[in-house]
Structure formats: structure tokens, C-alpha cells
Coordinates of N, CA and C in Angstrom, one line a residue:
M1186 N 3.1 3.6 3.7 CA 4.4 4.3 3.1 C 5.1 3.1 2.4
I1187 N 4.7 2.2 2.6 CA 5.6 1.3 2.2 C 6.6 1.8 0.4
G1188 N 7.8 1.8 0.8 CA 8.4 1.6 -1.1 C 9.2 3.3 -0.3
L1189 N 8.8 3.6 0.4 CA 9.6 5.3 1.0 C 10.7 5.1 1.2
Y1190 N 11.9 4.6 -0.2 CA 13.3 4.7 0.2 C 13.9 5.8 1.0
R1191 N 15.4 5.5 1.4 CA 15.5 6.8 2.4 C 16.6 6.3 2.2
P1192 N 17.4 7.8 1.9 CA 18.9 7.6 0.9 C 19.4 7.7 3.0
G1193 N 20.7 7.0 2.7 CA 21.7 6.8 3.4 C 23.0 6.1 2.7
D1194 N 23.6 5.9 4.1 CA 25.6 4.9 3.8 C 25.6 3.8 5.0
S1195 N 24.4 3.3 5.3 CA 24.7 2.3 6.4 C 25.2 1.4 6.1
P1196 N 25.4 0.3 6.6 CA 25.6 -1.3 6.9 C 24.8 -1.5 6.2
V1197 N 23.2 -1.4 6.4 CA 22.4 -2.3 5.8 C 21.9 -1.8 4.3
H1198 N 21.9 0.0 4.4 CA 21.7 0.6 3.3 C 22.4 -0.9 2.1
R1199 N 24.1 -0.3 2.4 CA 24.8 -0.6 1.4 C 24.7 -2.1 1.1
T1200 N 23.9 -3.6 2.4 CA 23.8 -4.3 1.2 C 22.9 -5.0 1.0
P1201 N 23.6 -5.9 -0.6 CA 22.8 -6.1 -1.9 C 21.4 -6.0 -1.4
A1202 N 20.0 -5.7 -2.0 CA 18.5 -6.5 -2.4 C 18.6 -7.3 -2.1
G1203 N 19.2 -8.6 -2.4 CA 18.9 -9.8 -2.5 C 19.3 -10.4 -1.0
M1204 N 20.5 -10.1 -0.9 CA 20.8 -10.2 0.5 C 20.1 -10.3 1.2
K1205 N 19.5 -9.3 1.2 CA 18.4 -8.4 2.4 C 16.9 -9.4 2.0
L1206 N 16.8 -9.8 0.8 CA 15.6 -9.8 1.1 C 15.6 -11.4 1.2
V1207 N 16.7 -12.2 1.5 CA 17.4 -13.6 1.5 C 17.0 -13.8 3.0
L1208 N 18.1 -12.6 3.7 CA 17.7 -12.8 5.5 C 16.5 -12.3 6.2
L1209 N 15.8 -11.2 4.9 CA 14.4 -10.8 5.1 C 13.5 -12.4 5.6
L1210 N 13.7 -13.2 4.7 CA 13.1 -14.3 4.5 C 13.8 -15.6 5.8
I1211 N 14.7 -15.5 6.2 CA 15.5 -16.1 7.1 C 14.8 -15.9 8.4
L1212 N 15.0 -15.2 9.2 CA 14.3 -13.6 10.8 C 13.3 -14.2 10.9
I1213 N 12.1 -13.9 9.1 CA 10.7 -13.8 9.9 C 10.5 -15.4 10.0
T1214 N 11.2 -16.8 9.5 CA 10.8 -17.0 9.0 C 11.7 -18.1 10.8
A1215 N 12.8 -18.2 11.3 CA 13.1 -18.5 12.3 C 12.8 -18.0 13.6
A1216 N 11.8 -16.6 14.2 CA 10.9 -16.1 14.6 C 9.9 -16.9 14.4
T1217 N 9.1 -17.0 13.6 CA 8.1 -17.9 13.7 C 8.0 -19.6 14.5
V1218 N 8.9 -19.5 13.7 CA 9.8 -21.7 14.4 C 9.6 -21.1 15.6
F1219 N 10.8 -20.6 16.0 CA 11.1 -21.0 17.8 C 10.9 -19.5 19.0
A1220 N 10.5 -19.1 18.2 CA 9.2 -17.4 19.5 C 8.3 -18.4 19.9
R1221 N 8.1 -19.2 20.7 CA 7.2 -19.5 21.3 C 6.5 -19.1 22.6
T1222 N 7.2 -17.9 23.3 CA 6.8 -17.1 23.9 C 7.3 -15.5 24.5
P1223 N 6.5 -15.1 25.3 CA 6.9 -13.1 25.2 C 8.4 -12.8 25.3
L1224 N 9.6 -14.1 26.0 CA 10.7 -13.9 26.2 C 11.2 -14.0 24.4
H1225 N 10.8 -14.6 24.4 CA 11.3 -15.2 22.8 C 11.5 -14.2 21.9
L1226 N 9.7 -14.0 22.1 CA 10.0 -12.5 21.3 C 10.3 -11.5 21.5
G1227 N 10.6 -11.3 23.3 CA 11.5 -9.8 23.7 C 13.0 -10.3 22.2
V1228 N 13.3 -11.3 22.7 CA 14.6 -11.6 21.2 C 14.7 -10.8 20.8
A1229 N 13.7 -11.2 19.7 CA 13.0 -11.0 18.4 C 13.3 -9.3 18.1
A1230 N 12.6 -8.4 18.7 CA 12.7 -6.9 19.2 C 13.4 -6.9 19.4
L1231 N 14.6 -7.5 20.0 CA 16.0 -6.8 20.2 C 16.2 -6.7 19.0
V1232 N 16.2 -7.8 18.4 CA 17.1 -8.1 17.3 C 16.6 -6.5 16.2
A1233 N 15.2 -7.1 15.7 CA 15.1 -5.5 14.8 C 15.5 -3.9 15.3
A1234 N 15.4 -4.2 16.8 CA 15.5 -2.4 17.4 C 16.8 -2.2 17.0
G1235 N 17.7 -3.4 17.0 CA 19.0 -3.1 16.3 C 19.2 -3.5 15.0
L1236 N 18.5 -3.6 14.7 CA 18.8 -3.5 13.0 C 18.2 -1.9 12.1
F1237 N 17.1 -1.5 13.6 CA 16.7 0.2 13.2 C 18.1 0.9 13.4
V1238 N 18.7 0.8 14.5 CA 19.8 1.7 14.4 C 20.8 1.5 13.6
L1239 N 21.2 0.6 14.0 CA 21.9 -0.3 12.4 C 22.0 0.8 11.0
A1240 N 20.4 0.9 11.1 CA 20.6 1.3 9.8 C 20.0 3.2 10.0
R1241 N 20.7 3.1 11.0 CA 20.4 4.5 11.4 C 18.9 5.6 10.3
I1242 N 17.9 4.7 11.0 CA 15.9 5.4 10.5 C 15.6 5.9 11.4
P1243 N 15.4 7.2 11.7 CA 15.1 7.6 12.9 C 13.7 6.9 13.5
W1244 N 13.3 6.8 14.2 CA 12.4 5.9 15.4 C 10.7 6.8 15.2
R1245 N 10.8 8.2 14.4 CA 9.1 8.5 14.1 C 8.7 8.0 13.2
I1246 N 9.7 7.9 11.8 CA 9.9 7.0 10.6 C 9.3 5.7 11.3
V1247 N 9.8 4.4 12.2 CA 9.4 3.6 11.7 C 8.2 3.7 12.7
L1248 N 7.8 4.3 14.1 CA 6.5 4.4 14.7 C 5.4 4.6 12.7
E1249 N 5.5 5.1 11.7 CA 4.6 5.5 11.0 C 4.7 4.4 9.9
Q1250 N 5.7 4.0 10.3 CA 5.0 2.5 9.3 C 4.7 1.3 9.7
L1251 N 4.9 1.7 11.0 CA 3.3 0.5 11.8 C 2.1 1.0 12.9
R1252 N 1.9 2.2 12.3 CA 1.0 2.5 13.4 C 0.1 1.9 12.5
P1253 N 0.1 1.8 11.4 CA -1.5 1.5 10.6 C -1.5 0.1 11.1
M1254 N -0.9 -0.2 11.7 CA -1.4 -2.1 12.5 C -2.3 -2.3 14.0
V1255 N -1.8 -0.8 13.6 CA -2.5 -1.3 15.1 C -3.7 -1.6 15.9
W1256 N -4.8 -0.8 14.9 CA -6.6 -2.2 15.0 C -6.5 -3.2 14.7
M1257 N -5.5 -4.0 13.7 CA -5.8 -5.2 13.3 C -5.7 -5.7 14.3
L1258 N -3.9 -5.1 15.1 CA -3.9 -6.1 15.9 C -4.6 -6.0 17.1
A1259 N -5.0 -5.0 17.6 CA -6.1 -5.2 18.2 C -7.0 -6.0 18.2
I1260 N -7.4 -6.3 17.5 CA -8.8 -7.2 16.6 C -7.8 -8.3 17.2
I1261 N -6.9 -9.0 16.4 CA -6.1 -10.2 16.3 C -5.5 -10.7 18.1
A1262 N -5.8 -9.7 18.8 CA -4.9 -9.7 20.5 C -6.4 -9.7 20.8
V1263 N -7.6 -9.3 20.4 CA -8.8 -9.7 21.3 C -9.4 -10.9 21.0
F1264 N -9.0 -11.6 20.5 CA -9.7 -13.1 19.3 C -8.6 -14.1 20.1
Q1265 N -7.5 -13.8 19.7 CA -6.4 -15.1 20.5 C -6.7 -14.7 22.0
V1266 N -6.6 -13.8 22.2 CA -6.9 -14.1 24.3 C -8.5 -14.4 24.4
L1267 N -9.3 -14.5 23.6 CA -11.1 -15.5 23.9 C -10.7 -16.7 23.2
T1268 N -9.6 -17.0 22.4 CA -9.4 -18.6 22.0 C -8.9 -19.3 22.2
T1269 N -7.3 -18.6 23.3 CA -6.7 -19.6 23.2 C -5.5 -18.5 25.0
S1270 N -4.4 -17.6 25.0 CA -4.2 -17.3 26.1 C -3.6 -15.9 26.0
P1271 N -3.0 -15.3 27.1 CA -2.7 -13.7 26.7 C -1.1 -13.8 26.3
A1272 N -0.7 -14.9 26.8 CA 0.4 -15.6 25.9 C 0.6 -15.4 24.9
R1273 N 0.1 -16.1 24.5 CA -0.3 -16.5 23.2 C -0.5 -15.4 22.3
A1274 N -1.8 -14.6 22.4 CA -2.4 -13.4 21.9 C -1.0 -12.4 21.8
I1275 N 0.2 -12.8 23.1 CA 1.7 -11.1 22.4 C 2.0 -12.1 21.3
V1276 N 2.6 -13.7 21.8 CA 3.0 -13.6 20.8 C 3.2 -13.4 19.3
V1277 N 1.1 -13.8 19.2 CA 0.7 -13.8 17.6 C 1.2 -12.2 17.3
C1278 N 1.2 -11.5 18.3 CA 0.6 -9.9 17.4 C 2.5 -9.6 17.4
G1279 N 2.9 -10.0 18.8 CA 4.1 -9.9 18.2 C 5.0 -9.7 17.0
L1280 N 4.8 -11.4 16.5 CA 5.2 -12.3 15.3 C 4.9 -11.0 14.1
L1281 N 3.4 -10.5 13.8 CA 3.4 -9.7 13.0 C 3.7 -9.1 13.1
L1282 N 4.0 -7.7 14.1 CA 4.8 -6.2 14.6 C 5.9 -7.2 13.7
F1283 N 6.8 -7.9 14.1 CA 8.0 -8.0 13.9 C 8.1 -8.3 12.1
S1284 N 7.4 -9.0 11.6 CA 7.7 -8.9 10.6 C 7.1 -8.2 9.7
V1285 N 5.9 -7.1 9.7 CA 6.3 -6.0 8.8 C 7.1 -5.2 9.6
A1286 N 7.3 -5.0 10.6 CA 8.9 -4.4 10.9 C 10.3 -4.3 9.6
L1287 N 10.2 -5.5 9.9 CA 11.5 -6.0 9.2 C 11.6 -6.1 7.5
A1288 N 10.6 -6.2 7.7 CA 9.5 -5.5 5.5 C 10.0 -4.3 5.1
A1289 N 9.0 -3.2 6.9 CA 9.1 -2.2 6.4 C 11.2 -1.7 6.1
L1290 N 11.6 -2.0 7.0 CA 13.3 -2.1 7.1 C 14.0 -2.7 5.8
V1291 N 13.8 -3.1 5.2 CA 13.9 -3.4 3.8 C 13.6 -2.6 3.1
T1292 N 12.3 -2.6 3.0 CA 11.8 -1.3 1.9 C 12.5 0.4 2.2
L1293 N 12.8 0.8 3.0 CA 13.3 2.0 3.6 C 14.9 2.0 3.4
T1294 N 15.0 1.3 3.4 CA 16.9 1.3 2.5 C 17.5 0.4 1.2
T1295 N 16.9 0.3 0.9 CA 16.9 -1.2 -0.7 C 15.3 0.1 -1.3
R1296 N 15.8 0.8 -2.5 CA 15.7 1.3 -3.8 C 14.9 0.0 -4.0
V1297 N 13.6 0.1 -4.5 CA 12.7 -0.3 -5.4 C 13.7 -1.0 -6.5
T1298 N 13.8 -0.4 -7.5 CA 14.5 -1.2 -8.8 C 15.6 -1.8 -8.3
D1299 N 16.6 -1.9 -7.2 CA 17.3 -2.7 -7.1 C 16.5 -4.3 -6.4
M1300 N 15.5 -3.4 -5.5 CA 14.8 -5.2 -6.0 C 14.2 -5.6 -6.9
L1301 N 13.7 -5.2 -7.0 CA 12.4 -6.1 -8.5 C 14.4 -6.1 -9.6
D1302 N 15.6 -5.1 -9.1 CA 16.8 -6.0 -10.4 C 16.9 -7.7 -9.6
A1303 N 16.8 -7.6 -8.3 CA 17.3 -8.3 -7.4 C 16.4 -10.3 -7.7
V1304 N 15.4 -10.0 -7.7 CA 14.0 -10.2 -8.2 C 13.8 -11.2 -9.7
T1305 N 14.2 -10.2 -10.4 CA 14.2 -10.6 -11.9 C 14.7 -11.4 -12.3
R1306 N 16.2 -11.1 -11.4 CA 17.9 -12.5 -11.6 C 17.1 -13.4 -11.0
V1307 N 16.7 -13.7 -9.6 CA 16.3 -14.5 -9.5 C 15.3 -15.8 -9.7
L1308 N 14.2 -15.1 -10.1 CA 13.9 -15.6 -11.1 C 14.2 -15.9 -12.8
G1309 N 15.0 -15.9 -12.5 CA 16.1 -15.8 -14.1 C 15.6 -17.2 -15.3
P1310 N 16.1 -18.3 -14.4 CA 16.2 -19.4 -15.3 C 15.1 -20.0 -15.3
L1311 N 13.9 -19.5 -14.4 CA 12.3 -19.3 -14.6 C 12.0 -19.3 -16.0
R1312 N 12.6 -18.0 -17.2 CA 12.2 -18.6 -18.5 C 12.4 -19.8 -18.6
R1313 N 12.6 -20.8 -18.7 CA 12.6 -22.2 -19.7 C 11.6 -22.7 -19.4
V1314 N 10.6 -22.1 -18.7 CA 9.5 -22.9 -18.3 C 8.4 -22.1 -18.7
G1315 N 8.9 -21.1 -19.3 CA 8.0 -20.1 -19.9 C 7.0 -19.0 -18.8
V1316 N 8.0 -18.6 -17.9 CA 7.9 -17.9 -16.7 C 8.4 -16.6 -16.9
D1317 N 7.7 -15.2 -17.5 CA 8.6 -13.9 -17.3 C 9.1 -13.1 -16.2
P1318 N 10.3 -13.2 -16.5 CA 10.7 -12.9 -14.9 C 10.0 -11.0 -14.8
D1319 N 10.4 -10.6 -16.3 CA 10.3 -9.0 -16.0 C 8.3 -8.7 -16.1
R1320 N 7.9 -9.6 -16.4 CA 6.9 -9.0 -15.6 C 6.0 -9.2 -14.2
I1321 N 6.6 -11.1 -13.9 CA 6.4 -10.1 -12.1 C 6.9 -9.6 -11.0
G1322 N 8.4 -9.0 -12.3 CA 9.1 -7.4 -11.6 C 8.1 -6.5 -11.6
L1323 N 7.3 -6.2 -12.4 CA 6.3 -5.3 -12.8 C 5.1 -5.2 -12.2
L1324 N 4.9 -7.0 -12.1 CA 3.5 -6.7 -10.6 C 3.6 -6.4 -9.6
L1325 N 5.4 -6.6 -9.2 CA 5.5 -6.5 -7.8 C 5.6 -5.0 -7.8
A1326 N 6.0 -4.1 -8.2 CA 6.5 -3.0 -8.6 C 4.7 -2.1 -8.6
L1327 N 4.1 -2.3 -9.1 CA 2.5 -2.5 -9.1 C 1.7 -2.0 -7.6
A1328 N 2.6 -3.7 -6.7 CA 1.8 -3.7 -5.1 C 2.5 -3.0 -4.2
I1329 N 3.6 -3.1 -4.9 CA 4.2 -1.8 -4.0 C 4.2 -0.7 -4.3
R1330 N 3.5 0.4 -4.9 CA 2.7 1.0 -5.4 C 1.6 1.4 -5.0
C1331 N 0.7 0.7 -5.1 CA -0.5 0.3 -5.1 C -1.0 0.6 -3.2
V1332 N 0.5 -0.3 -2.3 CA -0.2 -0.4 -1.3 C -0.2 1.4 -0.1
P1333 N 0.7 2.3 -0.8 CA 0.8 3.7 -0.4 C -0.6 4.8 -0.7
L1334 N -0.7 4.0 -2.0 CA -2.1 4.8 -2.9 C -3.3 4.2 -2.7
L1335 N -3.5 2.9 -1.7 CA -4.7 2.2 -1.6 C -4.9 3.5 -0.1
A1336 N -3.5 3.4 0.5 CA -3.8 3.5 1.8 C -4.4 5.6 2.4
T1337 N -3.9 6.0 0.8 CA -3.9 7.8 0.8 C -5.7 7.6 0.2
I1338 N -5.8 6.7 -0.4 CA -7.6 6.7 -1.1 C -8.2 6.7 1.0
V1339 N -8.2 5.7 1.7 CA -8.3 5.0 2.9 C -8.4 6.5 3.5
R1340 N -7.4 6.9 3.8 CA -7.4 8.2 4.9 C -8.0 9.2 3.7
D1341 N -8.1 9.8 2.7 CA -8.7 10.9 2.3 C -10.5 10.0 2.4
V1342 N -10.8 9.5 1.9 CA -12.5 9.1 2.2 C -13.1 8.7 4.0
A1343 N -11.7 8.3 4.9 CA -11.8 8.7 5.7 C -12.2 9.8 7.2
E1344 N -11.5 11.0 6.2 CA -11.4 12.0 7.0 C -12.5 13.0 6.1
A1345 N -12.9 12.6 4.6 CA -14.5 13.1 4.5 C -15.6 12.2 4.9
R1346 N -15.6 11.2 5.8 CA -16.8 10.8 6.3 C -16.6 11.8 7.4
R1347 N -15.5 11.3 8.5 CA -16.0 13.0 9.1 C -16.4 13.3 9.5
A1348 N -16.3 14.5 8.2 CA -17.0 15.9 8.0 C -18.1 15.7 7.7
R1349 N -18.8 15.1 7.3 CA -19.6 14.6 7.5 C -20.5 14.4 8.7
G1350 N -20.2 13.9 9.6 CA -20.5 13.6 10.6 C -20.7 11.9 11.0
L1351 N -20.2 11.4 9.9 CA -20.3 9.4 9.6 C -19.1 8.9 10.4
Q1352 N -18.8 9.3 11.5 CA -17.5 8.5 11.4 C -17.5 7.3 11.9
W1353 N -19.1 6.6 12.1 CA -18.7 5.6 12.4 C -19.4 5.1 11.6
S1354 N -20.2 5.7 10.5 CA -20.6 4.2 9.5 C -19.6 4.0 9.2
M1355 N -19.9 2.5 8.9 CA -18.6 1.8 7.5 C -19.3 1.7 6.3
T1356 N -20.3 1.8 6.3 CA -21.2 1.7 4.5 C -20.4 3.4 4.0
A1357 N -20.1 4.6 4.8 CA -19.4 5.8 4.4 C -18.2 5.4 4.0
L1358 N -17.4 4.0 4.7 CA -16.0 4.8 4.1 C -16.0 3.6 3.4
V1359 N -16.2 1.9 2.8 CA -16.7 1.0 2.3 C -16.9 1.3 1.1
T1360 N -17.4 1.9 0.8 CA -18.1 2.1 -0.9 C -17.5 3.0 -1.1
P1361 N -17.3 3.9 -0.4 CA -16.2 5.2 -1.4 C -14.6 4.8 -2.1
V1362 N -14.5 3.4 -1.3 CA -13.2 3.1 -1.1 C -12.9 2.5 -2.2
L1363 N -13.8 1.5 -2.0 CA -14.0 0.6 -3.4 C -14.0 1.0 -4.3
V1364 N -15.2 1.9 -4.5 CA -15.5 3.1 -6.1 C -13.9 3.9 -6.8
R1365 N -13.7 4.6 -5.2 CA -12.8 4.9 -6.0 C -10.9 4.0 -6.1
S1366 N -11.3 2.9 -5.4 CA -9.8 1.9 -5.7 C -10.5 0.9 -6.9
L1367 N -11.4 0.8 -7.5 CA -11.3 0.8 -9.4 C -11.2 1.7 -9.9
R1368 N -11.9 3.3 -9.3 CA -11.6 3.9 -10.8 C -9.6 3.6 -10.8
T1369 N -9.8 4.0 -9.8 CA -7.9 4.1 -9.9 C -7.3 2.7 -10.8
A1370 N -7.6 1.6 -11.0 CA -7.8 0.1 -11.0 C -8.0 0.3 -12.5
D1371 N -8.0 1.0 -13.1 CA -9.6 1.1 -14.5 C -8.1 1.8 -15.4
A1372 N -8.0 3.0 -14.9 CA -7.0 4.0 -15.4 C -5.4 3.9 -14.9
M1373 N -5.3 3.1 -14.5 CA -3.9 2.0 -13.9 C -3.8 1.0 -15.1
G1374 N -4.4 0.2 -15.4 CA -4.3 -0.9 -16.4 C -5.1 0.3 -18.0
D1375 N -5.4 0.7 -17.7 CA -5.2 1.6 -19.1 C -4.6 2.8 -19.5
A1376 N -2.9 2.8 -19.3 CA -1.9 3.0 -18.8 C -1.3 2.3 -19.4
L1377 N -1.5 1.2 -18.7 CA -0.7 0.3 -19.0 C -0.6 -0.5 -20.1
A1378 N -1.9 -0.6 -20.9 CA -2.2 -1.2 -22.5 C -2.1 0.0 -23.1
A1379 N -1.9 1.4 -22.7 CA -1.9 2.2 -23.8 C -0.3 2.7 -24.1
R1380 N 0.8 2.2 -22.7 CA 2.4 1.9 -23.3 C 2.2 0.1 -23.7
G1381 N 1.6 -0.4 -24.1 CA 1.8 -1.5 -24.4 C 2.1 -3.1 -23.8
V1382 N 1.4 -3.4 -23.0 CA 2.4 -4.3 -21.9 C 2.1 -5.9 -22.1
D1383 N 0.2 -5.3 -22.9 CA -0.2 -6.8 -23.4 C 0.4 -6.6 -25.1
D1384 N 1.1 -6.0 -25.2 CA 1.5 -6.8 -26.7 C 2.0 -8.0 -27.2
D1385 N 2.1 -8.5 -26.0 CA 2.2 -9.8 -26.8 C 1.8 -10.1 -26.0

């Protein structure tokens, strides 16, 4: 669901894209540095919840953004409990959830074009050392587009696997996903080449 912009007129929507990206970096860094206990994590969770309320994003949409992380967080939590402690597992998983939630908030309240324009402007001075900000912007746009595309491929393959009664077979999931992903990447590369992306 990354890149699914939801139009709105909230203060979060009206904040410039560059400012949102800077605040995103500051909040995630601050949470990573200072959140050492579940209590600290609770404060971070309240901040994230408050921002979603301020942006007027429905909770159903919020849960859709975070739901794909459930299995990954479960695996990380088990590993952390076995190697450290339950409190540390809560903090680590909570920080990951907090970071993804804030990133989702930015994408939900910011047009992709505005975000890419902000990144291109910030990287503008790097032209002097041979860096092409426009090309980096294109890479970011492709990354944002490919995340939901890959998620769709995984979901379609998983549904087909269940229909064949192979829901516990990792081979029946991984192999088709890799094949379809590579074919999609080839098609995307051909489309970019046809539009002269690599002419320079």
C-alpha cells in the first residue's frame, strides 16, 4: 500500500514534503536513540497515533498499512525473546512498527511527485560532483511503485498456492514470485529503455 496517497486538507497534508521527510528522520532517530523501555515506546506510540488523528486518516487504512508486518514482527519478537528479554523484544518490534507507521503517514499524506521533487531539490548541489538528482528521483519513484506491485504478486501467488492445496510449501510460493518479479523487472527495463532513459 506504499504510495497510496489519500487527498486531504489536514495540517499534515499541508506540510511541505521536504519538511515531512526531515521530521520523519528526526522522529525515527529520536525514538531509536531514546526509547529504551516499553514505557518510552508507549510515548512514541502516542505521538504516532496523534499524528494519524491530526491527518484524519481512518484507522482501517492505518491497519492496512501495518498488517503486512505482523509475521515479520512475530519472527523478530521470538528471536529477541530467546536472545535478550521480553522487554527488549517489545522495544525492538515497537520501534520497527513506529518507523513503518510514520513512513506510511508520510506516503498517505504526500503526493509522490511532491516527495520526489523535494528529494531532487535537496540533492541538487550534488550535480557538481557528477550525481544526477533526476535519476535518483526516478529510482525512488520506481521503488515506491514496485513495493505495492511486489506485494500484489506475492498475494496472487499465495492465493494460487492455497487453491492448489500447497499452502505450506515454500517452494510453491518463492519460485513463482521470483519468476514473476524477474519478468516484471525485465518488462519495466524494456519500457524505460524504449523511452530513452539510458540514452545519455
